[in-house]
Coordinates of C-alpha atoms in Angstrom, one line a residue:
M921 CA 14.9 -31.8 -78.7
R922 CA 17.7 -31.1 -76.2
P923 CA 16.9 -32.2 -72.6
F924 CA 15.3 -29.4 -70.7
S925 CA 16.9 -28.0 -67.6
L926 CA 16.2 -24.9 -65.5
F927 CA 19.3 -22.8 -65.3
P928 CA 20.8 -20.8 -63.6
R929 CA 18.3 -20.9 -60.8
L930 CA 20.1 -18.6 -58.4
A931 CA 17.6 -16.0 -57.5
A932 CA 14.1 -17.5 -57.8
V933 CA 12.5 -15.8 -54.8
A934 CA 10.1 -13.1 -55.9
V935 CA 6.4 -13.3 -55.7
F936 CA 5.2 -10.7 -58.2
S937 CA 2.0 -9.0 -57.1
M938 CA -1.1 -10.0 -59.0
L939 CA -1.5 -6.4 -60.0
M940 CA 1.3 -7.0 -62.4
L941 CA -0.4 -10.0 -63.9
T942 CA -4.0 -9.1 -64.1
G943 CA -6.2 -6.1 -64.8
S944 CA -7.3 -4.2 -67.9
A945 CA -5.2 -1.7 -69.7
E946 CA -7.4 1.1 -68.3
A947 CA -6.7 -0.1 -64.7
Q948 CA -3.0 -0.2 -65.5
K949 CA -3.1 3.4 -66.8
T950 CA -4.7 4.9 -63.6
Q951 CA -2.2 7.5 -62.5
T952 CA -0.7 7.8 -59.0
K953 CA 0.5 10.9 -57.2
K954 CA 3.8 12.0 -58.8
G955 CA 6.8 10.5 -57.0
S956 CA 4.7 8.1 -55.0
Y957 CA 5.4 4.4 -54.9
P958 CA 2.7 2.4 -53.1
A959 CA 3.9 -0.8 -51.4
A960 CA 2.3 -4.0 -52.6
E961 CA -0.3 -5.6 -50.3
G962 CA 1.6 -7.7 -47.9
F963 CA 4.8 -5.7 -47.8
D964 CA 6.3 -5.7 -44.3
Q965 CA 5.9 -2.0 -43.6
A966 CA 6.2 -2.4 -39.8
G967 CA 9.4 -4.5 -40.1
S968 CA 11.1 -2.3 -42.7
D969 CA 13.2 0.7 -42.1
P970 CA 11.8 4.1 -43.1
K971 CA 15.2 5.1 -44.5
A972 CA 15.3 1.9 -46.6
I973 CA 11.8 2.6 -47.9
A974 CA 12.7 6.1 -48.8
I975 CA 15.7 4.8 -50.8
A976 CA 13.5 2.3 -52.6
D977 CA 11.2 5.2 -53.6
K978 CA 14.3 7.0 -55.1
V979 CA 15.3 3.9 -57.0
M980 CA 11.8 3.6 -58.5
N981 CA 11.8 7.3 -59.6
A982 CA 15.4 7.1 -61.0
M983 CA 14.3 4.1 -63.2
G984 CA 11.3 5.9 -64.7
G985 CA 8.8 6.1 -61.9
Y986 CA 6.0 3.9 -60.6
D987 CA 3.5 4.9 -63.4
A988 CA 6.0 4.2 -66.1
W989 CA 6.7 0.7 -64.5
R990 CA 3.0 -0.1 -64.1
N991 CA 2.0 1.2 -67.5
T992 CA 4.7 -0.6 -69.5
R993 CA 2.9 -3.6 -71.0
Y994 CA 5.5 -5.8 -72.7
L995 CA 9.0 -6.7 -71.4
A996 CA 11.4 -8.9 -73.5
W997 CA 14.9 -10.1 -72.7
S998 CA 17.4 -12.9 -73.2
F999 CA 18.4 -14.7 -70.1
F1000 CA 21.7 -16.6 -69.6
G1001 CA 21.9 -19.9 -71.4
G1002 CA 20.0 -18.7 -74.5
Q1003 CA 16.5 -18.3 -73.1
Y1004 CA 14.4 -15.5 -74.7
Q1005 CA 11.1 -14.4 -73.3
I1006 CA 8.3 -11.9 -73.7
W1007 CA 6.1 -11.0 -70.7
D1008 CA 2.7 -9.3 -71.1
K1009 CA 2.3 -7.6 -67.8
Y1010 CA -1.4 -6.8 -68.5
T1011 CA -2.6 -10.3 -69.2
G1012 CA 0.1 -12.6 -67.7
D1013 CA 0.9 -14.1 -71.0
F1014 CA 4.4 -15.4 -71.2
H1015 CA 6.2 -16.4 -74.5
W1016 CA 9.4 -18.4 -73.8
E1017 CA 12.0 -19.8 -76.1
R1018 CA 15.2 -21.9 -75.9
D1019 CA 16.7 -23.0 -79.2
T1020 CA 13.9 -24.7 -81.2
L1021 CA 11.7 -25.1 -78.0
V1022 CA 8.9 -22.6 -77.6
A1023 CA 6.2 -22.3 -75.0
N1024 CA 3.2 -20.0 -74.8
Y1025 CA 1.8 -19.9 -71.3
N1026 CA -0.4 -17.8 -69.0
L1027 CA 0.9 -17.1 -65.6
N1028 CA -2.6 -16.6 -64.1
T1029 CA -4.3 -19.8 -65.5
K1030 CA -1.1 -21.9 -65.4
K1031 CA -2.1 -23.3 -68.8
G1032 CA -0.3 -23.2 -72.1
E1033 CA 1.3 -25.1 -75.0
V1034 CA 4.9 -26.3 -75.8
Y1035 CA 6.3 -26.7 -79.3
S1036 CA 9.5 -28.4 -80.5
R1037 CA 10.4 -27.3 -84.1
G1038 CA 6.8 -26.1 -84.5
Q1039 CA 5.2 -29.4 -83.4
D1040 CA 2.9 -29.5 -80.3
I1041 CA 4.5 -31.6 -77.6
S1042 CA 2.3 -30.3 -74.7
A1043 CA 0.9 -33.7 -73.9
T1044 CA 4.2 -35.5 -73.8
P1045 CA 6.3 -35.9 -70.6
A1046 CA 8.9 -33.5 -71.9
G1047 CA 6.3 -30.9 -72.8
Q1048 CA 4.6 -31.3 -69.4
K1049 CA 7.9 -30.9 -67.7
V1050 CA 8.4 -27.5 -69.4
L1051 CA 4.8 -26.3 -68.5
D1052 CA 5.4 -27.3 -64.9
R1053 CA 8.5 -25.1 -64.7
L1054 CA 7.3 -22.0 -66.6
T1055 CA 6.1 -20.2 -63.5
P1056 CA 9.4 -20.7 -61.6
I1057 CA 11.3 -19.8 -64.8
W1058 CA 9.3 -16.5 -65.1
I1059 CA 9.9 -15.7 -61.4
N1060 CA 13.6 -16.3 -61.7
N1061 CA 14.3 -14.8 -65.1
S1062 CA 12.2 -11.7 -64.6
Y1063 CA 13.7 -11.0 -61.1
W1064 CA 17.1 -10.8 -62.8
L1065 CA 15.7 -8.1 -65.0
V1066 CA 13.4 -6.0 -62.8
M1067 CA 14.4 -6.6 -59.2
P1068 CA 14.8 -2.9 -58.4
F1069 CA 11.1 -2.4 -59.2
K1070 CA 10.2 -5.1 -56.6
L1071 CA 11.8 -3.6 -53.5
K1072 CA 8.4 -3.1 -51.8
D1073 CA 6.7 -6.3 -53.0
S1074 CA 4.5 -8.6 -51.0
G1075 CA 6.4 -10.5 -48.3
V1076 CA 9.5 -8.3 -48.5
T1077 CA 11.1 -6.9 -45.4
L1078 CA 13.5 -4.0 -46.4
T1079 CA 16.1 -2.9 -44.0
Y1080 CA 19.0 -0.3 -44.1
K1081 CA 22.4 -1.8 -43.5
G1082 CA 24.5 1.4 -43.7
E1083 CA 26.9 2.9 -46.2
G1084 CA 29.4 1.1 -48.3
K1085 CA 31.3 0.9 -51.6
T1086 CA 30.5 -1.0 -54.7
M1087 CA 33.1 -3.2 -56.4
D1088 CA 33.9 -0.2 -58.5
G1089 CA 34.4 2.1 -55.6
A1090 CA 31.2 4.1 -55.8
A1091 CA 29.6 5.4 -52.5
A1092 CA 26.4 3.4 -51.9
D1093 CA 23.6 2.8 -49.5
I1094 CA 23.2 -0.9 -48.6
L1095 CA 19.7 -2.3 -48.4
Q1096 CA 18.8 -5.8 -47.2
M1097 CA 15.8 -7.8 -48.6
T1098 CA 14.4 -10.7 -46.7
F1099 CA 11.2 -12.6 -47.3
K1100 CA 8.2 -14.0 -45.4
N1101 CA 6.1 -16.9 -46.8
V1102 CA 6.5 -15.9 -50.4
G1103 CA 8.2 -17.2 -53.6
V1104 CA 9.8 -20.6 -54.2
T1105 CA 12.8 -20.0 -52.0
P1106 CA 11.7 -17.6 -49.2
Q1107 CA 14.9 -18.4 -47.2
N1108 CA 17.0 -16.2 -49.5
R1109 CA 18.5 -12.9 -48.6
Y1110 CA 19.8 -10.1 -50.8
E1111 CA 22.0 -7.1 -50.3
I1112 CA 21.3 -4.3 -52.7
L1113 CA 23.8 -1.5 -53.2
V1114 CA 22.3 1.8 -54.4
N1115 CA 24.6 4.5 -55.8
K1116 CA 24.2 7.5 -53.6
A1117 CA 24.8 9.9 -56.5
T1118 CA 22.4 8.4 -59.1
N1119 CA 19.9 6.5 -56.9
L1120 CA 20.4 3.5 -59.2
V1121 CA 21.0 -0.1 -58.0
E1122 CA 24.6 -0.8 -59.1
E1123 CA 25.3 -4.1 -57.3
W1124 CA 23.5 -7.0 -55.6
A1125 CA 24.6 -10.0 -53.5
Y1126 CA 22.7 -13.2 -53.2
F1127 CA 22.6 -15.3 -50.0
P1128 CA 20.9 -18.7 -50.4
K1129 CA 20.0 -18.6 -46.7
A1130 CA 19.3 -15.5 -44.7
T1131 CA 21.8 -16.7 -42.1
D1132 CA 24.7 -17.1 -44.5
E1133 CA 27.6 -14.8 -43.8
Q1134 CA 29.0 -14.9 -47.3
P1135 CA 27.0 -14.6 -50.6
A1136 CA 26.8 -17.2 -53.2
F1137 CA 27.5 -14.4 -55.7
R1138 CA 28.1 -10.7 -55.9
R1139 CA 27.4 -9.1 -59.2
R1140 CA 27.3 -5.7 -60.8
W1141 CA 23.9 -4.3 -61.9
N1142 CA 24.9 -1.7 -64.5
D1143 CA 25.0 -0.7 -68.1
Y1144 CA 21.7 1.1 -67.9
A1145 CA 19.8 2.2 -71.0
K1146 CA 16.4 3.6 -71.7
H1147 CA 13.8 1.1 -72.9
G1148 CA 10.4 2.7 -73.5
Q1149 CA 9.7 4.8 -70.4
L1150 CA 12.0 2.6 -68.2
L1151 CA 15.7 2.7 -67.4
L1152 CA 16.9 -1.0 -67.3
A1153 CA 20.3 -2.4 -66.7
A1154 CA 21.9 -5.2 -68.8
G1155 CA 25.2 -5.7 -67.0
R1156 CA 25.4 -8.5 -64.4
D1157 CA 29.2 -8.9 -64.3
E1158 CA 30.9 -10.7 -61.4
A1159 CA 34.2 -9.3 -60.2
T1160 CA 36.2 -10.9 -63.0
K1161 CA 33.6 -12.5 -65.2
P1162 CA 31.6 -10.6 -67.8
S1163 CA 27.9 -11.4 -67.9
R1164 CA 24.8 -9.6 -69.2
L1165 CA 21.2 -9.8 -70.2
D1166 CA 20.7 -9.2 -73.9
N1167 CA 17.8 -8.2 -76.2
I1168 CA 16.1 -6.1 -73.6
A1169 CA 13.0 -4.3 -74.9
A1170 CA 9.9 -2.6 -73.4
A1171 CA 6.9 -1.9 -75.6
Q1172 CA 3.2 -1.1 -75.5
T1173 CA 2.4 -3.0 -78.7
I1174 CA 4.0 -5.9 -80.5
P1175 CA 3.4 -7.6 -83.9
A1176 CA 0.3 -9.8 -84.1
G1177 CA 0.8 -13.5 -83.3
V1178 CA 4.1 -13.1 -81.4
M1179 CA 2.6 -14.4 -78.1
T1180 CA 1.1 -17.4 -79.8
S1181 CA 3.9 -18.3 -82.2
K1182 CA 4.9 -22.0 -82.4
T1183 CA 8.4 -21.1 -83.5
P1184 CA 11.0 -18.6 -82.3
V1185 CA 10.1 -15.0 -83.1
A1186 CA 12.2 -12.0 -84.1
K1187 CA 13.6 -10.2 -81.1
L1188 CA 11.6 -7.2 -80.1
K1189 CA 13.3 -3.8 -80.5

């Protein structure tokens, strides 16, 4: 088994609301007023700008709407470095793979199993190391996929920073995300560029510290495609360096045994 490392850990800040991890399918399917996007409990409503909140609502609607986001059960994607994962938003189950290493874990109970070439290594130091890192892995990797759906999450302060241009010259509104007492790195800051014509996030910049003047990276957020009821973006290019998330899928049902498989599974479509 290759030594395990967590990579790239550049954006591990989000605390996903427990509503996304728990609750029955019936609770998930409760409909909201059309066009509404209720903030998560703990969202900094008082410290956030009304204009920024209104733009966040437009982003949610452009990507499918709040009900489509909440009612989508499974999300799957490949992350940089060869990690493939499937997240059950209803139960909190998380199936994660890297090469011949496989983990089946529950984000609520923080319990699971790790397999190397189909053999259970959960009780070994290497297996325990993987289990200890799976929640941070999920936080980081899922944020790279679904950040635009998390603009009004717990602990987030959302402010409007004015108008600007994306790397590709599109007119954009600039939102700033900062965090209070949440996540594994709450000192982070993000700038989110929302295309004024499409209401879609087209670029983001990551600042390791909220006081940093220059970002650690600035990347495109593009190449959108419909997955189930959601519009999700695969492109994460830097200015001159192509990069993307692959094997993106959204589903309501998956083949039996996928979330408990001891070996790598066929990629969801």
